[in-house]
XYZ file of C-alpha atoms in Angstrom:
565
model
C -3.628 86.755 -47.340
C -2.300 89.074 -44.624
C -5.841 89.558 -43.356
C -6.360 85.779 -43.055
C -3.079 85.287 -41.194
C -3.864 88.132 -38.807
C -7.272 86.627 -38.101
C -5.679 83.253 -37.324
C -3.239 84.839 -34.883
C -6.031 86.417 -32.885
C -8.606 83.602 -33.268
C -8.815 81.913 -29.875
C -10.720 78.970 -31.348
C -7.639 77.847 -33.315
C -4.931 78.995 -30.897
C -3.582 75.418 -30.590
C -2.427 75.633 -34.242
C 0.162 77.836 -35.892
C -1.211 80.665 -38.069
C -0.369 78.711 -41.200
C -1.992 75.535 -39.882
C -5.113 77.456 -38.825
C -5.398 78.962 -42.295
C -5.078 75.543 -43.903
C -7.726 74.007 -41.647
C -10.161 76.807 -42.484
C -9.495 76.236 -46.164
C -10.203 72.485 -45.836
C -13.351 73.122 -43.782
C -14.750 75.914 -45.983
C -16.667 73.664 -48.452
C -18.419 71.947 -45.544
C -19.413 75.231 -43.893
C -21.689 76.380 -46.703
C -24.736 74.532 -45.367
C -24.287 75.356 -41.733
C -22.136 76.975 -39.080
C -19.833 74.686 -37.123
C -17.205 75.289 -34.467
C -13.723 74.144 -35.396
C -12.039 73.985 -31.995
C -12.430 70.244 -31.416
C -11.458 69.452 -34.994
C -8.376 71.675 -34.618
C -7.357 69.773 -31.469
C -7.536 66.498 -33.385
C -5.559 68.014 -36.272
C -2.857 69.213 -33.863
C -2.178 65.564 -32.935
C -2.391 64.286 -36.534
C 0.123 64.499 -39.378
C -0.867 67.280 -41.773
C -0.988 64.982 -44.802
C -3.867 63.179 -43.051
C -5.863 66.353 -42.402
C -8.063 66.177 -45.564
C -9.301 62.698 -44.610
C -9.772 63.750 -40.991
C -11.820 66.798 -42.014
C -13.955 64.697 -44.385
C -14.603 62.144 -41.650
C -15.466 64.853 -39.128
C -18.101 66.521 -41.290
C -19.443 63.189 -42.543
C -20.189 62.283 -38.923
C -21.927 65.606 -38.423
C -24.042 65.035 -41.521
C -24.864 61.472 -40.472
C -26.541 62.827 -37.370
C -29.310 63.983 -39.677
C -32.036 66.424 -38.807
C -34.446 64.164 -36.995
C -37.316 61.883 -37.840
C -36.885 59.402 -34.994
C -40.048 58.224 -33.323
C -40.995 59.263 -29.812
C -39.938 55.847 -28.534
C -36.580 56.005 -30.323
C -35.858 59.404 -28.801
C -36.741 58.301 -25.276
C -34.629 55.190 -25.642
C -31.449 57.091 -26.663
C -31.800 60.603 -25.200
C -29.295 61.861 -22.628
C -29.004 65.087 -20.681
C -25.953 66.880 -22.050
C -23.723 69.800 -21.090
C -22.598 71.904 -24.048
C -20.189 74.801 -24.340
C -22.094 78.066 -24.349
C -19.832 79.522 -27.037
C -20.649 76.612 -29.378
C -24.117 78.061 -29.986
C -24.653 80.346 -32.955
C -27.669 82.532 -33.602
C -28.902 79.863 -36.018
C -28.648 76.984 -33.542
C -30.216 79.046 -30.781
C -33.265 79.613 -32.956
C -33.635 75.849 -33.437
C -32.993 74.982 -29.766
C -34.908 77.469 -27.688
C -35.701 74.794 -25.079
C -32.053 74.751 -23.956
C -31.086 76.677 -20.826
C -27.871 78.039 -19.428
C -26.801 76.092 -16.332
C -23.965 78.446 -15.427
C -21.557 80.750 -17.226
C -20.064 78.755 -20.087
C -22.395 75.730 -19.787
C -25.726 75.018 -21.482
C -28.070 72.088 -20.845
C -29.543 70.312 -23.835
C -30.810 66.872 -24.834
C -28.757 64.675 -27.152
C -29.307 61.353 -28.876
C -26.531 58.794 -28.478
C -26.382 57.286 -31.992
C -24.140 54.479 -33.283
C -21.594 56.740 -35.009
C -22.314 60.218 -33.671
C -24.323 62.316 -31.226
C -27.170 64.567 -32.333
C -28.446 67.463 -30.251
C -32.258 67.593 -30.139
C -34.048 70.545 -31.689
C -37.289 72.176 -30.625
C -39.101 70.016 -33.182
C -37.705 66.849 -31.573
C -38.806 67.986 -28.143
C -42.258 68.823 -29.443
C -42.491 65.374 -31.050
C -41.996 63.724 -27.659
C -44.822 65.945 -26.356
C -44.134 65.020 -22.725
C -41.559 67.169 -20.909
C -41.485 64.947 -17.806
C -40.953 61.788 -19.835
C -38.121 63.441 -21.789
C -36.471 64.660 -18.591
C -36.759 61.268 -16.879
C -35.334 59.433 -19.892
C -32.470 61.905 -20.266
C -31.687 61.550 -16.559
C -31.912 57.740 -16.459
C -29.782 57.248 -19.565
C -27.157 59.734 -18.392
C -26.740 57.893 -15.092
C -25.993 54.695 -17.037
C -22.974 56.253 -18.768
C -19.869 54.246 -17.746
C -16.784 55.948 -16.345
C -13.418 55.290 -14.754
C -12.379 56.852 -11.466
C -9.152 57.666 -9.678
C -7.827 59.979 -6.990
C -4.980 62.347 -7.835
C -2.774 63.334 -4.886
C -1.067 66.610 -5.705
C 2.190 67.997 -4.328
C 0.400 69.751 -1.496
C -2.299 68.071 0.610
C -5.222 68.504 -1.776
C -6.666 65.430 -3.477
C -8.549 65.718 -6.758
C -11.135 63.149 -7.803
C -10.986 62.338 -11.508
C -13.869 60.800 -13.477
C -13.212 60.080 -17.134
C -14.240 57.811 -19.993
C -14.704 57.345 -23.706
C -18.326 58.473 -23.752
C -18.919 62.115 -24.753
C -21.513 62.204 -21.961
C -19.097 61.651 -19.043
C -18.685 65.346 -18.229
C -22.464 65.794 -18.278
C -22.664 63.611 -15.180
C -21.417 66.658 -13.262
C -25.077 67.722 -13.279
C -25.609 65.045 -10.617
C -22.228 65.188 -8.931
C -23.540 63.918 -5.599
C -24.772 60.683 -7.183
C -21.599 60.322 -9.233
C -19.417 60.718 -6.127
C -21.397 58.107 -4.224
C -21.223 55.685 -7.128
C -17.461 56.207 -7.406
C -16.526 56.169 -3.706
C -19.503 54.715 -1.752
C -19.407 57.863 0.393
C -21.688 60.890 0.428
C -20.570 64.218 -0.960
C -20.316 66.833 1.828
C -23.423 68.980 2.244
C -21.345 71.971 1.140
C -20.802 70.257 -2.209
C -17.639 70.328 -4.301
C -15.543 72.447 -6.623
C -15.234 70.955 -10.114
C -14.073 71.446 -13.679
C -15.364 69.911 -16.905
C -12.562 70.823 -19.309
C -13.611 68.241 -21.899
C -16.758 66.240 -22.511
C -14.856 63.116 -21.410
C -13.580 64.396 -18.047
C -14.676 65.716 -14.635
C -12.199 66.663 -11.911
C -13.543 67.737 -8.537
C -12.663 68.357 -4.881
C -15.254 67.899 -2.099
C -15.599 70.812 0.333
C -14.649 68.849 3.427
C -11.480 70.368 4.891
C -8.927 73.150 4.645
C -7.081 71.599 1.702
C -9.688 73.359 -0.439
C -7.440 76.447 -0.313
C -4.896 74.551 -2.418
C -7.474 72.690 -4.467
C -8.939 75.902 -5.904
C -5.751 76.819 -7.729
C -4.921 73.208 -8.573
C -8.337 72.602 -10.124
C -8.327 75.881 -12.025
C -4.891 75.168 -13.546
C -5.728 71.549 -14.287
C -9.034 72.480 -15.905
C -7.535 75.182 -18.105
C -4.713 72.934 -19.256
C -7.013 70.022 -20.075
C -9.396 72.387 -21.900
C -6.580 73.687 -24.084
C -5.298 70.169 -24.770
C -8.663 68.632 -25.670
C -9.999 66.924 -27.617
C -13.663 67.557 -26.968
C -13.095 70.842 -25.099
C -16.084 71.919 -23.023
C -15.246 74.681 -20.525
C -12.045 76.164 -19.013
C -13.939 77.481 -15.966
C -14.056 76.411 -12.317
C -17.503 75.663 -10.836
C -19.154 75.015 -7.467
C -21.732 72.211 -7.216
C -24.050 72.758 -4.225
C -27.445 71.135 -3.687
C -27.880 70.514 -7.396
C -27.017 74.101 -8.357
C -23.919 74.997 -10.366
C -22.171 78.347 -9.870
C -19.314 79.587 -12.021
C -16.313 80.897 -10.052
C -14.133 81.934 -12.988
C -14.208 85.462 -14.327
C -12.694 85.938 -17.776
C -11.630 89.410 -18.846
C -12.421 89.339 -22.547
C -10.120 92.267 -23.342
C -6.986 90.896 -21.676
C -8.000 87.201 -21.880
C -7.000 86.785 -18.228
C -8.693 84.440 -15.755
C -9.462 85.106 -12.089
C -11.345 83.109 -9.441
C -14.136 85.072 -7.754
C -16.150 82.942 -5.289
C -19.531 84.315 -4.176
C -19.733 85.559 -0.581
C -21.513 82.403 0.632
C -18.787 80.124 -0.699
C -15.964 82.404 0.444
C -17.263 82.216 4.013
C -17.426 78.418 3.821
C -13.870 78.247 2.496
C -12.531 80.466 5.272
C -14.357 78.376 7.862
C -12.910 75.140 6.493
C -9.379 76.548 6.630
C -9.938 77.908 10.153
C -11.312 74.600 11.441
C -8.570 72.593 9.759
C -5.780 74.803 11.066
C -7.086 74.160 14.589
C -7.207 70.398 14.007
C -10.984 70.195 14.404
C -11.772 68.460 11.109
C -11.104 64.919 9.989
C -8.815 65.678 7.070
C -5.617 64.515 5.370
C -3.721 67.001 7.530
C -5.293 65.589 10.705
C -4.725 62.011 9.596
C -1.023 62.750 9.174
C -0.847 64.263 12.665
C 1.123 62.384 15.280
C 0.655 62.210 19.043
C 4.377 62.264 19.806
C 4.135 63.558 23.371
C 7.819 64.455 23.638
C 7.725 66.555 20.451
C 4.412 68.222 21.351
C 5.718 69.000 24.848
C 8.927 70.499 23.497
C 7.005 72.681 21.020
C 4.548 73.788 23.710
C 7.349 74.669 26.127
C 9.086 76.759 23.459
C 5.842 78.574 22.623
C 5.146 79.437 26.260
C 8.724 80.589 26.779
C 8.404 82.875 23.753
C 5.263 84.645 24.966
C 7.232 87.243 26.931
C 8.801 88.353 23.632
C 5.757 87.735 21.430
C 2.457 88.098 23.347
C 0.589 87.743 20.037
C 1.534 84.075 19.984
C -0.846 83.234 22.842
C -3.631 81.949 20.597
C -1.247 79.581 18.757
C 0.239 78.415 22.064
C -3.265 77.693 23.362
C -4.026 75.511 20.315
C -0.772 73.635 20.867
C -1.614 72.985 24.522
C -5.091 71.719 23.644
C -3.438 69.320 21.189
C -0.964 68.217 23.852
C -3.686 67.640 26.452
C -5.806 65.586 24.078
C -2.824 63.703 22.657
C -1.882 62.508 26.159
C -5.163 60.562 26.161
C -3.901 58.277 23.396
C -1.390 56.684 25.777
C -3.250 57.550 28.996
C -6.955 57.166 28.067
C -8.081 57.422 31.712
C -6.039 60.616 32.320
C -4.630 58.983 35.443
C -1.073 60.313 35.147
C 0.246 63.576 36.556
C 1.817 64.618 33.236
C -1.574 64.327 31.550
C -3.130 66.549 34.202
C -0.350 69.121 33.798
C -1.121 69.392 30.080
C -4.861 69.854 30.712
C -4.256 72.402 33.460
C -1.768 74.375 31.364
C -4.150 74.378 28.408
C -6.765 75.950 30.695
C -4.273 78.528 31.969
C -3.495 79.650 28.420
C -7.129 79.565 27.283
C -8.245 81.628 30.235
C -5.397 84.119 29.699
C -6.338 84.414 26.000
C -9.917 85.478 26.736
C -9.872 87.056 30.210
C -6.268 88.099 30.777
C -4.037 86.713 33.532
C -1.565 87.553 36.257
C 1.959 86.184 35.910
C 1.981 82.498 36.858
C 3.819 79.221 36.320
C 2.794 76.486 33.893
C 3.755 72.843 34.445
C 4.328 70.459 31.557
C 5.361 67.296 33.425
C 8.710 65.794 34.418
C 9.436 68.872 36.552
C 9.282 70.992 33.385
C 7.904 74.442 34.192
C 7.618 77.616 32.192
C 6.599 81.098 33.360
C 3.452 82.569 31.828
C 3.700 86.374 31.747
C 0.837 88.649 32.704
C -1.709 89.373 29.971
C -4.391 92.058 29.738
C -7.955 91.006 28.948
C -8.208 91.193 25.151
C -10.531 88.415 23.934
C -10.223 87.457 20.260
C -13.252 86.945 18.001
C -12.884 83.152 18.035
C -16.043 81.371 19.195
C -14.641 77.850 19.023
C -11.471 78.736 20.931
C -13.721 80.221 23.638
C -15.674 76.951 23.783
C -12.423 74.996 24.108
C -11.352 77.197 27.006
C -14.775 76.977 28.643
C -14.976 73.188 28.272
C -11.527 72.939 29.864
C -12.651 75.100 32.788
C -15.709 72.887 33.343
C -13.660 69.684 33.086
C -11.055 71.059 35.523
C -13.827 72.263 37.914
C -12.312 75.754 38.003
C -15.281 77.882 38.992
C -13.278 81.113 39.012
C -12.239 80.698 35.409
C -15.737 79.518 34.472
C -17.165 82.767 35.811
C -14.520 84.938 34.124
C -14.955 83.208 30.771
C -18.705 83.585 31.142
C -18.242 87.353 31.245
C -16.502 87.566 27.864
C -18.824 89.814 25.797
C -20.872 87.751 23.348
C -20.713 90.687 20.935
C -16.969 90.071 20.593
C -17.489 86.421 19.702
C -20.236 87.359 17.228
C -17.514 88.995 15.130
C -16.142 85.534 14.306
C -16.957 85.185 10.594
C -16.586 81.388 10.776
C -19.185 80.878 13.533
C -22.703 79.823 12.584
C -25.637 81.249 14.524
C -26.259 78.046 16.490
C -22.733 78.214 17.922
C -23.276 81.730 19.264
C -26.642 80.724 20.762
C -24.902 77.784 22.425
C -22.274 80.072 23.945
C -25.043 82.367 25.142
C -26.758 79.359 26.754
C -23.629 78.382 28.686
C -22.978 81.946 29.794
C -26.559 82.281 31.006
C -26.510 78.979 32.911
C -23.373 79.936 34.829
C -24.598 83.457 35.544
C -25.793 83.645 39.176
C -29.530 84.222 39.537
C -30.229 83.869 35.792
C -33.760 82.396 35.510
C -33.716 78.815 34.270
C -36.463 79.724 31.783
C -34.050 82.155 30.130
C -31.435 79.418 29.877
C -33.991 77.034 28.342
C -35.057 79.686 25.831
C -31.469 80.248 24.718
C -30.942 76.490 24.437
C -34.038 76.226 22.246
C -32.609 78.918 19.958
C -29.344 76.983 19.685
C -31.167 73.774 18.804
C -33.395 75.463 16.226
C -30.419 77.106 14.531
C -28.459 73.860 14.195
C -30.530 72.258 11.423
C -30.078 72.122 7.654
C -29.797 75.432 5.858
C -29.342 77.302 9.148
C -25.795 75.908 9.162
C -24.106 77.694 6.256
C -20.468 77.948 7.340
C -19.168 74.828 9.088
C -19.496 71.394 7.429
C -22.833 69.933 8.505
C -21.231 66.508 8.950
C -18.825 67.975 11.523
C -21.584 69.920 13.240
C -23.838 66.876 13.581
C -21.132 64.465 14.745
C -19.024 66.733 16.949
C -20.206 70.253 17.719
C -23.906 69.597 18.305
C -23.417 66.713 20.736
C -22.761 68.911 23.825
C -25.908 70.898 22.988
C -27.968 67.711 22.939
C -26.380 66.575 26.217
C -27.111 69.892 27.905
C -30.759 69.538 26.876
C -30.947 66.238 28.843
C -28.939 67.739 31.691
C -31.220 70.741 32.020
C -34.258 68.444 32.074
C -32.598 66.398 34.870
C -33.315 63.260 32.845
C -30.635 60.842 34.025
C -31.612 57.972 31.745
C -31.776 60.032 28.547
C -28.560 61.832 29.483
C -26.769 58.485 29.760
C -28.085 57.329 26.370
C -27.254 60.654 24.734
C -23.734 60.576 26.177
C -23.143 57.075 24.791
C -24.495 58.192 21.386
C -22.319 61.312 21.408
C -19.188 59.244 21.964
C -20.214 56.821 19.211
C -20.598 59.792 16.868
C -17.160 61.035 17.918
C -15.607 57.648 17.113
C -17.526 57.377 13.835
C -16.413 60.830 12.712
C -12.731 60.442 13.607
C -12.342 56.746 12.851
C -8.751 55.664 13.378
C -7.258 59.130 12.885
C -4.193 59.805 15.060
C -5.194 63.484 15.383
C -5.161 64.808 18.975
C -8.858 65.727 18.851
C -9.697 62.127 17.995
C -8.335 60.915 21.340
C -10.957 62.464 23.641
C -14.369 64.061 23.051
C -13.814 67.485 24.609
C -17.412 68.783 24.560
C -19.095 65.577 25.793
C -16.388 65.251 28.472
C -17.245 68.738 29.737
C -20.961 67.878 29.936
C -20.194 64.543 31.610
C -18.045 66.394 34.183
C -20.835 68.883 34.794
C -23.422 66.119 35.156
C -21.182 64.118 37.496
C -20.941 67.148 39.760
C -24.751 67.227 39.863
C -24.852 63.555 40.918
C -25.893 62.146 37.532
C -24.894 58.468 37.232
C -22.213 58.984 34.568
C -20.622 55.898 33.016
C -16.953 56.891 33.231
C -15.835 53.752 31.428
C -16.971 54.929 28.006
C -14.341 55.378 25.249
C -12.908 58.860 24.556
C -14.119 59.917 28.036
C -11.049 60.087 30.345
C -12.261 58.552 33.619
C -10.143 60.558 36.052
C -11.271 63.828 34.498
C -14.936 62.858 34.154
C -15.248 61.887 37.815
C -12.889 64.577 39.141
C -10.360 62.305 40.835
C -7.425 63.811 38.921
C -8.338 67.443 39.673
C -5.721 69.616 41.390
C -5.452 73.319 42.130
C -4.364 75.326 39.083
C -2.146 78.423 39.539
C -3.731 81.762 38.716
């Protein structure tokens, strides 16, 4: 008796029951276990929620359903009509079942793919003999796929205490969780939007439930822990437990992120290097306000508040020089936010914000002498001297460079162009195309650099901006926002006025499509296309300065004044 109780205490399968309850369930199940080996976890979860005097009937019903599944005999047509692809718990397989189901394959740690027949009262997993009876692997796969995609589900979004949003798909069918195999199609069916190219994190704690979070913005940092906790709790609660692990769905592949220490029974999340880089990039982009995200959508363009914060940050730089990068981001936000109320950038206060943003961006990458920064309404703040100490931040360099081009500040353009590319290559969040693009700009503004060299570098940037070459930033963001200046420069370099005009209009449409009605500062003006429009205008291209998100008085240079420093 002591041995049985001790076993129950340490038996993870029955941990939802007390030792005495676990012993009783094993006793009730023992007569049914003589003709086969069955897992008891799901039955134990049902018993936990049922009065103990009803357990004998519940156990009888459970094993009667298992027996009713039979051992086969359906015709080929009957199998194809009812077969579904199915995810099963890896630890539910015994040596005996593995021998009868050698066709199955492990999808990821903890999950096994199999075929199952959806029968009136139960579900039967196909054996090797069943698969052989169909005698057509493609037909079996197609039927399992088609039937699985017909499984009904309910959908809702779960907003958590932080800013992460989990997508929940659930239903009565035991095949709901198996739809995670085709998470991209499921997401589109549920939301009418495409899953990001980077995929999603997800859990399938029970066969009736999927919870997932698309890899679209920096809220993924919170979603990882939220999903892992949610998945583990739902797995322990059941019924129909499937897996307690966290997974990454990417291009149809599933990768397990959860490591379980079998000795200590502790869980840890260990993303592969590829995913870890993507996650860091998403957080970096989101923190700088570059992504359309819940955080960006909650942003306000309160000019008075942004101005006050910017003034305080600049004033604090004499005490904390390390705050220059944060102050630069704040000034970029302020400059762009001004364009919400002053879309033509006609007002002096708007110009002051753009000029001050350039002063800080230039100081961040090339150093600066002491100078004065204006923030409008006779508000000035001293900017202390800074040594040249460029950070490894490729996108911040582009912001500073675009500002210098827009403000027609050739001195700062030349100094920024001399920032070593090797420093910017150390930015772990920058894809290769971005570094080639920076190299293209630096080459173009280098005196006496052959135009063929510039064209070659541009070609490298274009080639590296497609598909799998982009492995860090969200491809949707790259296509709609970051690549547009590259495409414009291609038309500019070719001196093709007509195609430049069309490409500029398309770039601004992409900007509007990506940002929608977001109040985020970066939604108010298209910084990269504005820089290329300013450059083209200076080369006598016929630039349409009336386009949206293209501040007229900056594009045509009428607002430009001398900037200190």
